[in-house]
Short mmCIF file of N, CA and C in Angstrom, two decimals:
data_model
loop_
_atom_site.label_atom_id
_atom_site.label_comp_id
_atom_site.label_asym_id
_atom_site.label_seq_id
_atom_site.Cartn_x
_atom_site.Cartn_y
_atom_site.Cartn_z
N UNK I 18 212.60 90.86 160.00
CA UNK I 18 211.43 91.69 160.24
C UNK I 18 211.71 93.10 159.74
N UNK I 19 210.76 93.59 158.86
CA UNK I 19 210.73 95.25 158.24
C UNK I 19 210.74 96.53 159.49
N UNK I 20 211.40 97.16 159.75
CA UNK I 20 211.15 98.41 160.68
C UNK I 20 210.48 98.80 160.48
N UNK I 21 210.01 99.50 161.72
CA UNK I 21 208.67 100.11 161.70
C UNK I 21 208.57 101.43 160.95
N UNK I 22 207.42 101.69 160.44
CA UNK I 22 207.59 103.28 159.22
C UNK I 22 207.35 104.35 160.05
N UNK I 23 206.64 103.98 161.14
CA UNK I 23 206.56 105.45 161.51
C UNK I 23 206.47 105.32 163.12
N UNK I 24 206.48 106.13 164.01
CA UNK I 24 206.72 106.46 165.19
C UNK I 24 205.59 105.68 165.80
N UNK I 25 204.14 105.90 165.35
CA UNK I 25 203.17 105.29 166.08
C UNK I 25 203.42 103.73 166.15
N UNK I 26 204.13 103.22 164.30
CA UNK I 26 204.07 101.87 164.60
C UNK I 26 205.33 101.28 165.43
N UNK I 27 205.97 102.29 165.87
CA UNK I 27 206.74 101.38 166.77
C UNK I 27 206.69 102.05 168.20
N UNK I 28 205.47 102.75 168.77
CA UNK I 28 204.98 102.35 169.62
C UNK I 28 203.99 101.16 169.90
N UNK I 29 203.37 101.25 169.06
CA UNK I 29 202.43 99.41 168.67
C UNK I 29 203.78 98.33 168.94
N UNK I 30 204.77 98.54 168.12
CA UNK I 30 205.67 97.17 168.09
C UNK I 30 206.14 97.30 169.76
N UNK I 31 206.81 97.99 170.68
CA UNK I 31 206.53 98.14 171.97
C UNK I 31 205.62 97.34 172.96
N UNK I 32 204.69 98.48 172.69
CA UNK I 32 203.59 98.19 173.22
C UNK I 32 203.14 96.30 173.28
N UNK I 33 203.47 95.70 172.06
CA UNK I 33 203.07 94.39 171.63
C UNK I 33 204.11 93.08 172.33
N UNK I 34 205.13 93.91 172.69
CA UNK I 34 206.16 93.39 173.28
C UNK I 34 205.93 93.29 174.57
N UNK I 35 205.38 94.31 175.23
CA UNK I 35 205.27 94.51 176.82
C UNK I 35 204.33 93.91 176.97
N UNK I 36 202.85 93.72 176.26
CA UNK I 36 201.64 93.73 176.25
C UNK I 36 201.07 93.11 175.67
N UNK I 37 201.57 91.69 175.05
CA UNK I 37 201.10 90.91 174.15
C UNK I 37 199.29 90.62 174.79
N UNK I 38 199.26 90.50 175.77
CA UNK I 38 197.09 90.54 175.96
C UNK I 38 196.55 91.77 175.49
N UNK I 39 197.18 92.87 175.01
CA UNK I 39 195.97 93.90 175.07
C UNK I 39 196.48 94.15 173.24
N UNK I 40 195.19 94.20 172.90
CA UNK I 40 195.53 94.96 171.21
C UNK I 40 195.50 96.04 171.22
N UNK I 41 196.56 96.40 170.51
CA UNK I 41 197.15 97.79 170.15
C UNK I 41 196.79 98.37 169.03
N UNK I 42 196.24 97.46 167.91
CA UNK I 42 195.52 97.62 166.66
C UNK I 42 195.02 98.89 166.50
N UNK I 43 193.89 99.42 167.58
CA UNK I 43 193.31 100.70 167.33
C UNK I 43 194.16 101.89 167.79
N UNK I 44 195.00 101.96 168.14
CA UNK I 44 196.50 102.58 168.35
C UNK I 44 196.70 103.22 167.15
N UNK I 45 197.09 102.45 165.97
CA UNK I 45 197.29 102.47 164.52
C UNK I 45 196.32 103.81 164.19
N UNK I 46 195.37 103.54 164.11
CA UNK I 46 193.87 104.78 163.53
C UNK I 46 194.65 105.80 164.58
N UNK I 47 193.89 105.74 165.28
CA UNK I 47 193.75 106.67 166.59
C UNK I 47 195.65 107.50 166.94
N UNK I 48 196.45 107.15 166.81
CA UNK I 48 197.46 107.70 167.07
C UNK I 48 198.24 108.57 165.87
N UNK I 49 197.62 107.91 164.95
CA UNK I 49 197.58 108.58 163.33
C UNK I 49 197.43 109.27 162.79
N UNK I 50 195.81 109.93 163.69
CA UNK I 50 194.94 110.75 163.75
C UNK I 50 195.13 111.87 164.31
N UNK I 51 196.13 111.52 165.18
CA UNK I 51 196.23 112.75 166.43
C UNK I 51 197.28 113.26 165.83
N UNK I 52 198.18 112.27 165.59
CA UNK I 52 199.94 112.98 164.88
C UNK I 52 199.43 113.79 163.75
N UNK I 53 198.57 113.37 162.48
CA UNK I 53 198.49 113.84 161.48
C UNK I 53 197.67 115.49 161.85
N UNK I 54 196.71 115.19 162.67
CA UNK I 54 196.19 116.60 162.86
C UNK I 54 197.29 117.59 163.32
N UNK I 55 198.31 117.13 164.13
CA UNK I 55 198.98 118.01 165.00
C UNK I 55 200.14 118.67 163.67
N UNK I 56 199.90 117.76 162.58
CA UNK I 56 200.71 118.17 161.26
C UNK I 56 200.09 119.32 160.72
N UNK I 57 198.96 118.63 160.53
CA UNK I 57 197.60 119.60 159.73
C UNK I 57 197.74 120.93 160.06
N UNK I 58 197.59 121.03 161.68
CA UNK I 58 197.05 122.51 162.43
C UNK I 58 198.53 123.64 161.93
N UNK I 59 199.75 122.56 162.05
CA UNK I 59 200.98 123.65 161.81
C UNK I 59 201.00 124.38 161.01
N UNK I 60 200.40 123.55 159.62
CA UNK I 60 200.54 123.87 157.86
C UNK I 60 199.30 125.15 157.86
N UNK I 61 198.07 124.88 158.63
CA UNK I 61 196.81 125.54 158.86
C UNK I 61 197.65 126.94 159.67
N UNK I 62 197.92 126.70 160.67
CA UNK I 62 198.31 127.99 161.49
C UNK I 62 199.59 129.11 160.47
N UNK I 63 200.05 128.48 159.97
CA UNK I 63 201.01 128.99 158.94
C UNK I 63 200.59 130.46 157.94
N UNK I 64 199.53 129.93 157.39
CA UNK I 64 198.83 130.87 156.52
C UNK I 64 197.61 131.64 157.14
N UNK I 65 196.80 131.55 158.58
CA UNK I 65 196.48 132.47 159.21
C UNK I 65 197.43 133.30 159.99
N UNK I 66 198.92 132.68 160.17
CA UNK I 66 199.98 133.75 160.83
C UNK I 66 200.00 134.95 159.92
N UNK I 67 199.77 134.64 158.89
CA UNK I 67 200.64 135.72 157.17
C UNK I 67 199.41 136.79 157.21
N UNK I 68 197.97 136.16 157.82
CA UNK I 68 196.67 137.15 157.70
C UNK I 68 196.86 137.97 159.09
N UNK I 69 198.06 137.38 160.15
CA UNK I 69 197.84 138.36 161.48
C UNK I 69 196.57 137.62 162.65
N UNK I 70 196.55 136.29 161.94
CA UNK I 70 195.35 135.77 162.54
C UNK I 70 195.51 134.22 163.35
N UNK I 71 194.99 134.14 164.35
CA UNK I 71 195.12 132.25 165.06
C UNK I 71 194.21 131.76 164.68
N UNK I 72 193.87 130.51 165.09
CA UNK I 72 192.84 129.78 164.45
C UNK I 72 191.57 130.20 164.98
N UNK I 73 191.73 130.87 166.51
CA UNK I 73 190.56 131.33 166.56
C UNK I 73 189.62 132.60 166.27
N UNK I 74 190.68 133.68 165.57
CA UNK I 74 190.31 134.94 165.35
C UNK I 74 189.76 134.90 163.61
N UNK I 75 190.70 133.75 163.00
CA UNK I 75 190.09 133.60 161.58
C UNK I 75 188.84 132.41 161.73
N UNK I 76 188.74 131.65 162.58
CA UNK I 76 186.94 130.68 162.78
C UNK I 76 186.09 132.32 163.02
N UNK I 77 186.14 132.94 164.48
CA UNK I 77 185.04 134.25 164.21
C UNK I 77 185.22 135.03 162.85
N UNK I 78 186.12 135.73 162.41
CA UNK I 78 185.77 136.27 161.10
C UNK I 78 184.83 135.30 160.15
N UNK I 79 185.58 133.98 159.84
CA UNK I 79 184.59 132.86 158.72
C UNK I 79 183.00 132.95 158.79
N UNK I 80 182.65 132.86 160.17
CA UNK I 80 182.00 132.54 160.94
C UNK I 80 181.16 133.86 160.65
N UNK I 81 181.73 134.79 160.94
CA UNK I 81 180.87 136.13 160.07
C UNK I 81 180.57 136.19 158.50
N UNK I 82 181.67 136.18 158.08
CA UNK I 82 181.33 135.86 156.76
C UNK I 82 180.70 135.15 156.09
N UNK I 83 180.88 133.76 156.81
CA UNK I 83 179.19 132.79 156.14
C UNK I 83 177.99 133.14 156.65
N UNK I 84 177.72 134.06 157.43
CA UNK I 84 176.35 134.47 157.60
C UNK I 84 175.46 135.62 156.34
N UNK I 85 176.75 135.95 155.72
CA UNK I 85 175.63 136.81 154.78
C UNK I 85 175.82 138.27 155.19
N UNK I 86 175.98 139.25 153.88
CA UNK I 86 175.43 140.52 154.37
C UNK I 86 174.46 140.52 155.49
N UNK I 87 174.48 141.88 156.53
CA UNK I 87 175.49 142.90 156.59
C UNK I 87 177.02 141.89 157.32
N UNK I 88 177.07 140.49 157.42
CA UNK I 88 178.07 139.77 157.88
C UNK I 88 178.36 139.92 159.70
N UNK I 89 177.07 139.64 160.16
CA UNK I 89 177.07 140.25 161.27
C UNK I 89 176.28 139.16 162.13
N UNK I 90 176.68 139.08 163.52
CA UNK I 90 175.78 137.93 164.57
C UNK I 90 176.04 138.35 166.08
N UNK I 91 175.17 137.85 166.85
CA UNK I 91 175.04 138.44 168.27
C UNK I 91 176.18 137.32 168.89
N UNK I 92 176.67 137.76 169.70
CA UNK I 92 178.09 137.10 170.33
C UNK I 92 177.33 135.50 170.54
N UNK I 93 176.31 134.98 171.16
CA UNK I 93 175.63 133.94 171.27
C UNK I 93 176.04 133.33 170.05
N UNK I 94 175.27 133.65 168.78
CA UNK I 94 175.69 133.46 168.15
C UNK I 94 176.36 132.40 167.20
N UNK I 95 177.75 133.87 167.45
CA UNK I 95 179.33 132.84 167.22
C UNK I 95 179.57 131.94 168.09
N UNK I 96 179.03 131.85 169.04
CA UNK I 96 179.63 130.72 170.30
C UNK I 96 178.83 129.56 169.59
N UNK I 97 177.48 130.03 169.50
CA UNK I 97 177.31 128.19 168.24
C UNK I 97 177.75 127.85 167.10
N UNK I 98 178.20 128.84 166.42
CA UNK I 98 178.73 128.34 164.80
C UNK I 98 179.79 127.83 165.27
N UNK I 99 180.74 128.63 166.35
CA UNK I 99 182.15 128.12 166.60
C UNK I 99 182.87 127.05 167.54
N UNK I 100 181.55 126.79 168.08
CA UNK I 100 181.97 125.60 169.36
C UNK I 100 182.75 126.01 170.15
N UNK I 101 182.89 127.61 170.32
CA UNK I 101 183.73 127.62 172.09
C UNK I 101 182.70 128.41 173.02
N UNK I 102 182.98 129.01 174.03
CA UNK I 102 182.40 129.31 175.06
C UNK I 102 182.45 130.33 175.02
N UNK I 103 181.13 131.30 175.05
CA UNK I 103 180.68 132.38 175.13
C UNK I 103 181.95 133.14 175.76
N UNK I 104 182.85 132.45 176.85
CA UNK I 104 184.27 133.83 177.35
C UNK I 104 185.12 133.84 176.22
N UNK I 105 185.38 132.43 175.62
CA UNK I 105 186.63 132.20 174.32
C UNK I 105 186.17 133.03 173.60
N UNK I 106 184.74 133.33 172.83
CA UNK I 106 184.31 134.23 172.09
C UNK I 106 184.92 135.83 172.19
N UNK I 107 184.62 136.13 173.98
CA UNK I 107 184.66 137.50 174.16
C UNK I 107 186.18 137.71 173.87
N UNK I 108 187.20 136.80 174.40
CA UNK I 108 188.58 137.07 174.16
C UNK I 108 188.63 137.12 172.62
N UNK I 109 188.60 136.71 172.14
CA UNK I 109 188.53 136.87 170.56
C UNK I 109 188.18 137.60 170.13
N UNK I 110 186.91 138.44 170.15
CA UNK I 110 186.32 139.53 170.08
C UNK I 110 187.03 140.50 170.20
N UNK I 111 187.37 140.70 171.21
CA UNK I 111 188.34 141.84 171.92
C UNK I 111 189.63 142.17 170.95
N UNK I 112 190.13 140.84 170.69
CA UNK I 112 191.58 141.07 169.70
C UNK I 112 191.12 141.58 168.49
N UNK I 113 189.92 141.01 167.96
CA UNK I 113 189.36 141.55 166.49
C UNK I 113 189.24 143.01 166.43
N UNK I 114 188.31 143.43 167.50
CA UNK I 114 187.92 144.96 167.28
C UNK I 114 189.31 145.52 168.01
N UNK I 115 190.47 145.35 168.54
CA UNK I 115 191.84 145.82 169.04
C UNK I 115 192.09 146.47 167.28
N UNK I 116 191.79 144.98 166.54
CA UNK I 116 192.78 145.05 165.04
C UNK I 116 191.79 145.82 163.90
N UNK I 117 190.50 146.04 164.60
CA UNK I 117 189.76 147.26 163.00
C UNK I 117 189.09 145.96 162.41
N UNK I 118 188.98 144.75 162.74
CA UNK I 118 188.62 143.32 161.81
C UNK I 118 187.30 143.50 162.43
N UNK I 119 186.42 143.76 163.21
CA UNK I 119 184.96 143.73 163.57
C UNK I 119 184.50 144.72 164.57
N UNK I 120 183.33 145.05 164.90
CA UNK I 120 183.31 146.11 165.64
C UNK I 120 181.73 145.48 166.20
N UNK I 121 181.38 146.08 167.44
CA UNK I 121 180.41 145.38 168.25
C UNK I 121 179.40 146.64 168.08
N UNK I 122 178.04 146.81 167.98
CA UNK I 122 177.16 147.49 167.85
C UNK I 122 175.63 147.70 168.23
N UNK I 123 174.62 148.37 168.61
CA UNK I 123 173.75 148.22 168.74
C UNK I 123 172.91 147.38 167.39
N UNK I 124 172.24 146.50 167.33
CA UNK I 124 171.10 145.65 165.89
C UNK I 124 170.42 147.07 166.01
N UNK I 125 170.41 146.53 164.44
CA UNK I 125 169.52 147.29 163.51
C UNK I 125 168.16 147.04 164.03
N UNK I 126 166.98 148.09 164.61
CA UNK I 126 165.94 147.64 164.44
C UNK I 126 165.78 147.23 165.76
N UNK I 127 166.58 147.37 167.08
CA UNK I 127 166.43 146.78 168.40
C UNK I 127 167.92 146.69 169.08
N UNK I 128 167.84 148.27 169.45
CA UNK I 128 169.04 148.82 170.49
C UNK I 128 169.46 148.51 171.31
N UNK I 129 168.49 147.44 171.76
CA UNK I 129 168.88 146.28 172.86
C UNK I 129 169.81 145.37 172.85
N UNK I 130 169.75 145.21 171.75
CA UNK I 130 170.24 143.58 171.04
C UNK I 130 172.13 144.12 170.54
N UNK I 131 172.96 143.38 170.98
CA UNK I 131 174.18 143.65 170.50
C UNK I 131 174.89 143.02 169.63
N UNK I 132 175.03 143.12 168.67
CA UNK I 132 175.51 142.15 167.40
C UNK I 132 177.13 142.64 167.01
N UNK I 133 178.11 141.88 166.33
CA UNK I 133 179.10 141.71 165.91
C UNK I 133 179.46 141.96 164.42
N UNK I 134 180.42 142.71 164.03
CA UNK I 134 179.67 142.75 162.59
C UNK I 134 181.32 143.20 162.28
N UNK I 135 181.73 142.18 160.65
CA UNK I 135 182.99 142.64 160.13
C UNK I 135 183.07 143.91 159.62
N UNK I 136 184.22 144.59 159.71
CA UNK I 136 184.48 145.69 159.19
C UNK I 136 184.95 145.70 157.81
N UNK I 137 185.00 146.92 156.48
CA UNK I 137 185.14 146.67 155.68
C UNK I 137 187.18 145.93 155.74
N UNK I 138 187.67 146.11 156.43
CA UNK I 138 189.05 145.57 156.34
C UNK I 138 189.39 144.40 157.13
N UNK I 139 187.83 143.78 157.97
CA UNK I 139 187.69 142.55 158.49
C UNK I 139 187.52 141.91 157.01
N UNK I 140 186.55 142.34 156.56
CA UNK I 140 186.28 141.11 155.39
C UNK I 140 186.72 141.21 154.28
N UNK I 141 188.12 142.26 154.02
CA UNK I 141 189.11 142.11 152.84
C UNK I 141 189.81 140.68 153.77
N UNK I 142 190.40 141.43 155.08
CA UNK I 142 191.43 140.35 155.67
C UNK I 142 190.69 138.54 155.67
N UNK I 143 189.36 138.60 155.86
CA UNK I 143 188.77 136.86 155.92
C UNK I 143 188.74 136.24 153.98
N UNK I 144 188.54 137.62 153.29
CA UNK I 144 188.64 136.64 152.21
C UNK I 144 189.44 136.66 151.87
N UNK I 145 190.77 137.30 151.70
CA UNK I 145 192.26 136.90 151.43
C UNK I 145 192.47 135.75 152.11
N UNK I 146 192.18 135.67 153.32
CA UNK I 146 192.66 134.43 154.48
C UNK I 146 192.41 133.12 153.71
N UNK I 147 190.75 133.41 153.28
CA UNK I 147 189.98 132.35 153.00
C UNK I 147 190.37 131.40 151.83
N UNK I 148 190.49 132.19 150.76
CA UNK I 148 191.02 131.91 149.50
C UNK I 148 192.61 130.91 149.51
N UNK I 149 193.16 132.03 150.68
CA UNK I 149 194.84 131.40 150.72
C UNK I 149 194.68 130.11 151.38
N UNK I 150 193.41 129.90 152.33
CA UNK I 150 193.56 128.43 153.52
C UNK I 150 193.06 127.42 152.50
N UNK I 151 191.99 128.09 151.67
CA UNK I 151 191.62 126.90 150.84
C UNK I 151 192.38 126.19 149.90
N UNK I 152 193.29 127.01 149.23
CA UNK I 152 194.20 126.69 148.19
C UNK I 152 195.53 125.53 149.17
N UNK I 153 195.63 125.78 150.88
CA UNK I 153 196.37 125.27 151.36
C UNK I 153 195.74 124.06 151.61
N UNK I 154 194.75 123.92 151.91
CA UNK I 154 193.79 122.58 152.49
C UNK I 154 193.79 121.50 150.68
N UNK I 155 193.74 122.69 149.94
CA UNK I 155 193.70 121.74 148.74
C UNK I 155 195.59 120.82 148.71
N UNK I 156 196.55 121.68 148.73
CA UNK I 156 197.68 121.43 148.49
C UNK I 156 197.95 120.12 149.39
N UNK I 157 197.27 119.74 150.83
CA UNK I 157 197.56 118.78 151.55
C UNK I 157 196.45 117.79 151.59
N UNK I 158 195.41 118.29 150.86
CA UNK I 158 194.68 116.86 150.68
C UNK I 158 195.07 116.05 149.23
N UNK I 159 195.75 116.81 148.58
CA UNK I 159 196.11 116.42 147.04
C UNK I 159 197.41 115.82 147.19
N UNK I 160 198.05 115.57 148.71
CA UNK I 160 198.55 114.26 148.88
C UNK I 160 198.14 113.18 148.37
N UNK I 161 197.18 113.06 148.90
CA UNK I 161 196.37 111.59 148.55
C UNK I 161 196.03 111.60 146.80
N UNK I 162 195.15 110.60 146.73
CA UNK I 162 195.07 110.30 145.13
C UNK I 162 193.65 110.59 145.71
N UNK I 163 192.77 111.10 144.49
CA UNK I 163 191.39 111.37 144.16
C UNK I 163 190.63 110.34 145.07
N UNK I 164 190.79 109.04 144.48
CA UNK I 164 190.24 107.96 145.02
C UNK I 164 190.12 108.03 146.50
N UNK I 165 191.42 107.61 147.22
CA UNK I 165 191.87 107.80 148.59
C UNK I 165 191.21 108.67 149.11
N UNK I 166 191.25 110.44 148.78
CA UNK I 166 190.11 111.09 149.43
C UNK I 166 188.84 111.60 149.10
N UNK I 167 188.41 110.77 148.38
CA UNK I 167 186.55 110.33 148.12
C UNK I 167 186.82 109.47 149.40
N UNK I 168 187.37 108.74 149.63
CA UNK I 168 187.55 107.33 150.74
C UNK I 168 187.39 107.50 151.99
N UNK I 169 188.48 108.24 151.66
CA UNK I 169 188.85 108.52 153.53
C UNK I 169 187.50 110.28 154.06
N UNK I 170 186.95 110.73 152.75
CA UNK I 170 186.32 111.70 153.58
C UNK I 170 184.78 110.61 153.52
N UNK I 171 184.28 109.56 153.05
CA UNK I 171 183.39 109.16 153.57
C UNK I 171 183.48 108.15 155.04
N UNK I 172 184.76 107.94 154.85
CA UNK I 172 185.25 106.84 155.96
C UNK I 172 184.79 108.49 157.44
N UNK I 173 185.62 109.23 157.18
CA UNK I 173 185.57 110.31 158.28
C UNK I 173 183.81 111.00 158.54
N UNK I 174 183.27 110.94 157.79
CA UNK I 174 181.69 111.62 157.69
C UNK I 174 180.68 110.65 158.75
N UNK I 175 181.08 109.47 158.23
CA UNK I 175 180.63 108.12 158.85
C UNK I 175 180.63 107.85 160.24
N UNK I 176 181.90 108.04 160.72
CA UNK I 176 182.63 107.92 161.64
C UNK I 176 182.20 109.36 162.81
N UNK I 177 182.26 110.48 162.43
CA UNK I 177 182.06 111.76 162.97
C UNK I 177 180.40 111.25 163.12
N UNK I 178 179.62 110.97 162.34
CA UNK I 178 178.38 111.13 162.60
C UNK I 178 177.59 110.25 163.96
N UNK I 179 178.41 109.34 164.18
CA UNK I 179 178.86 108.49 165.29
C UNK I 179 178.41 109.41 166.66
N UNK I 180 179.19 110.61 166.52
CA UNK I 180 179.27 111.42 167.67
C UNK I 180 178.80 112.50 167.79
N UNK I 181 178.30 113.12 166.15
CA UNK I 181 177.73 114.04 166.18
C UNK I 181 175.99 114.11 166.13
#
């Protein structure tokens, strides 16, 4: 019998041993998934360390930046582009305008209204970031062969839409 290649599959081979009634099959995907992300985020966190940034201080900058001149949104907001919670926001916030990367302000046009808005050395720092994460996201999907990820990003679109 061939050894197992990788850690998950010889928790499956385990598992199959102790547990011959229950399939372990979806183990395989699913444990794959989790290891490989927990790869992903390291290689990802790597090159927002070099910008001074975590994953969540460079999502709010992005997050400004894809909105468009003046690059600016009401804290609400970012809590929907970014999927955390209006407090995760404020902590984040707080570190940005600590670092000169965004600054909080009365809206243009309604003094009421409080909006978020990059600074000119927020949005040197997001598109240096941006440029460098993309060139990194390219370097680790260009693992795979062309084919493979046409494949696996419709296999994942498919799959996500499931839940989304």
């Amino acid at each position: 019998m061939n050894a197992p290649t990788d850690r998950v599959a010889r928790i499956q081979e385990a598992w199959r041993r102790e547990r011959p009634d229950v399939d372990v099959a979806p183990q395989g995907i699913i444990g794959r998934l989790h290891r490989l992300a927990t790869h992903l985020d390291d290689e990802l966190d790597t090159v927002y360390a070099r910008h001074g940034l975590g994953f969540g201080e460079f999502d709010v900058l992005a997050t400004l930046r894809r909105a468009g001149a003046p690059y600016e949104r009401a804290p609400g907001e970012i809590a929907q582009h970014t999927m955390v919670t209006t407090g995760a926001v404020t902590k984040r916030l707080d570190r940005l305008v600590a670092a000169g990367l965004v600054e909080r302000r009365p809206a243009e046009g309604d003094g009421r209204r409080r909006v978020v808005a990059l600074t000119p050395a927020g949005l040197r720092v997001i598109d240096t970031a941006f440029t460098e994460h993309m060139a990194n996201e390219r370097r680790l999907v260009d693992q795979l062969s062309p084919t493979d990820q046409a494949a696996l990003e419709g296999i994942l679109r498919r799959w996500l839409a499931a839940y989304e």
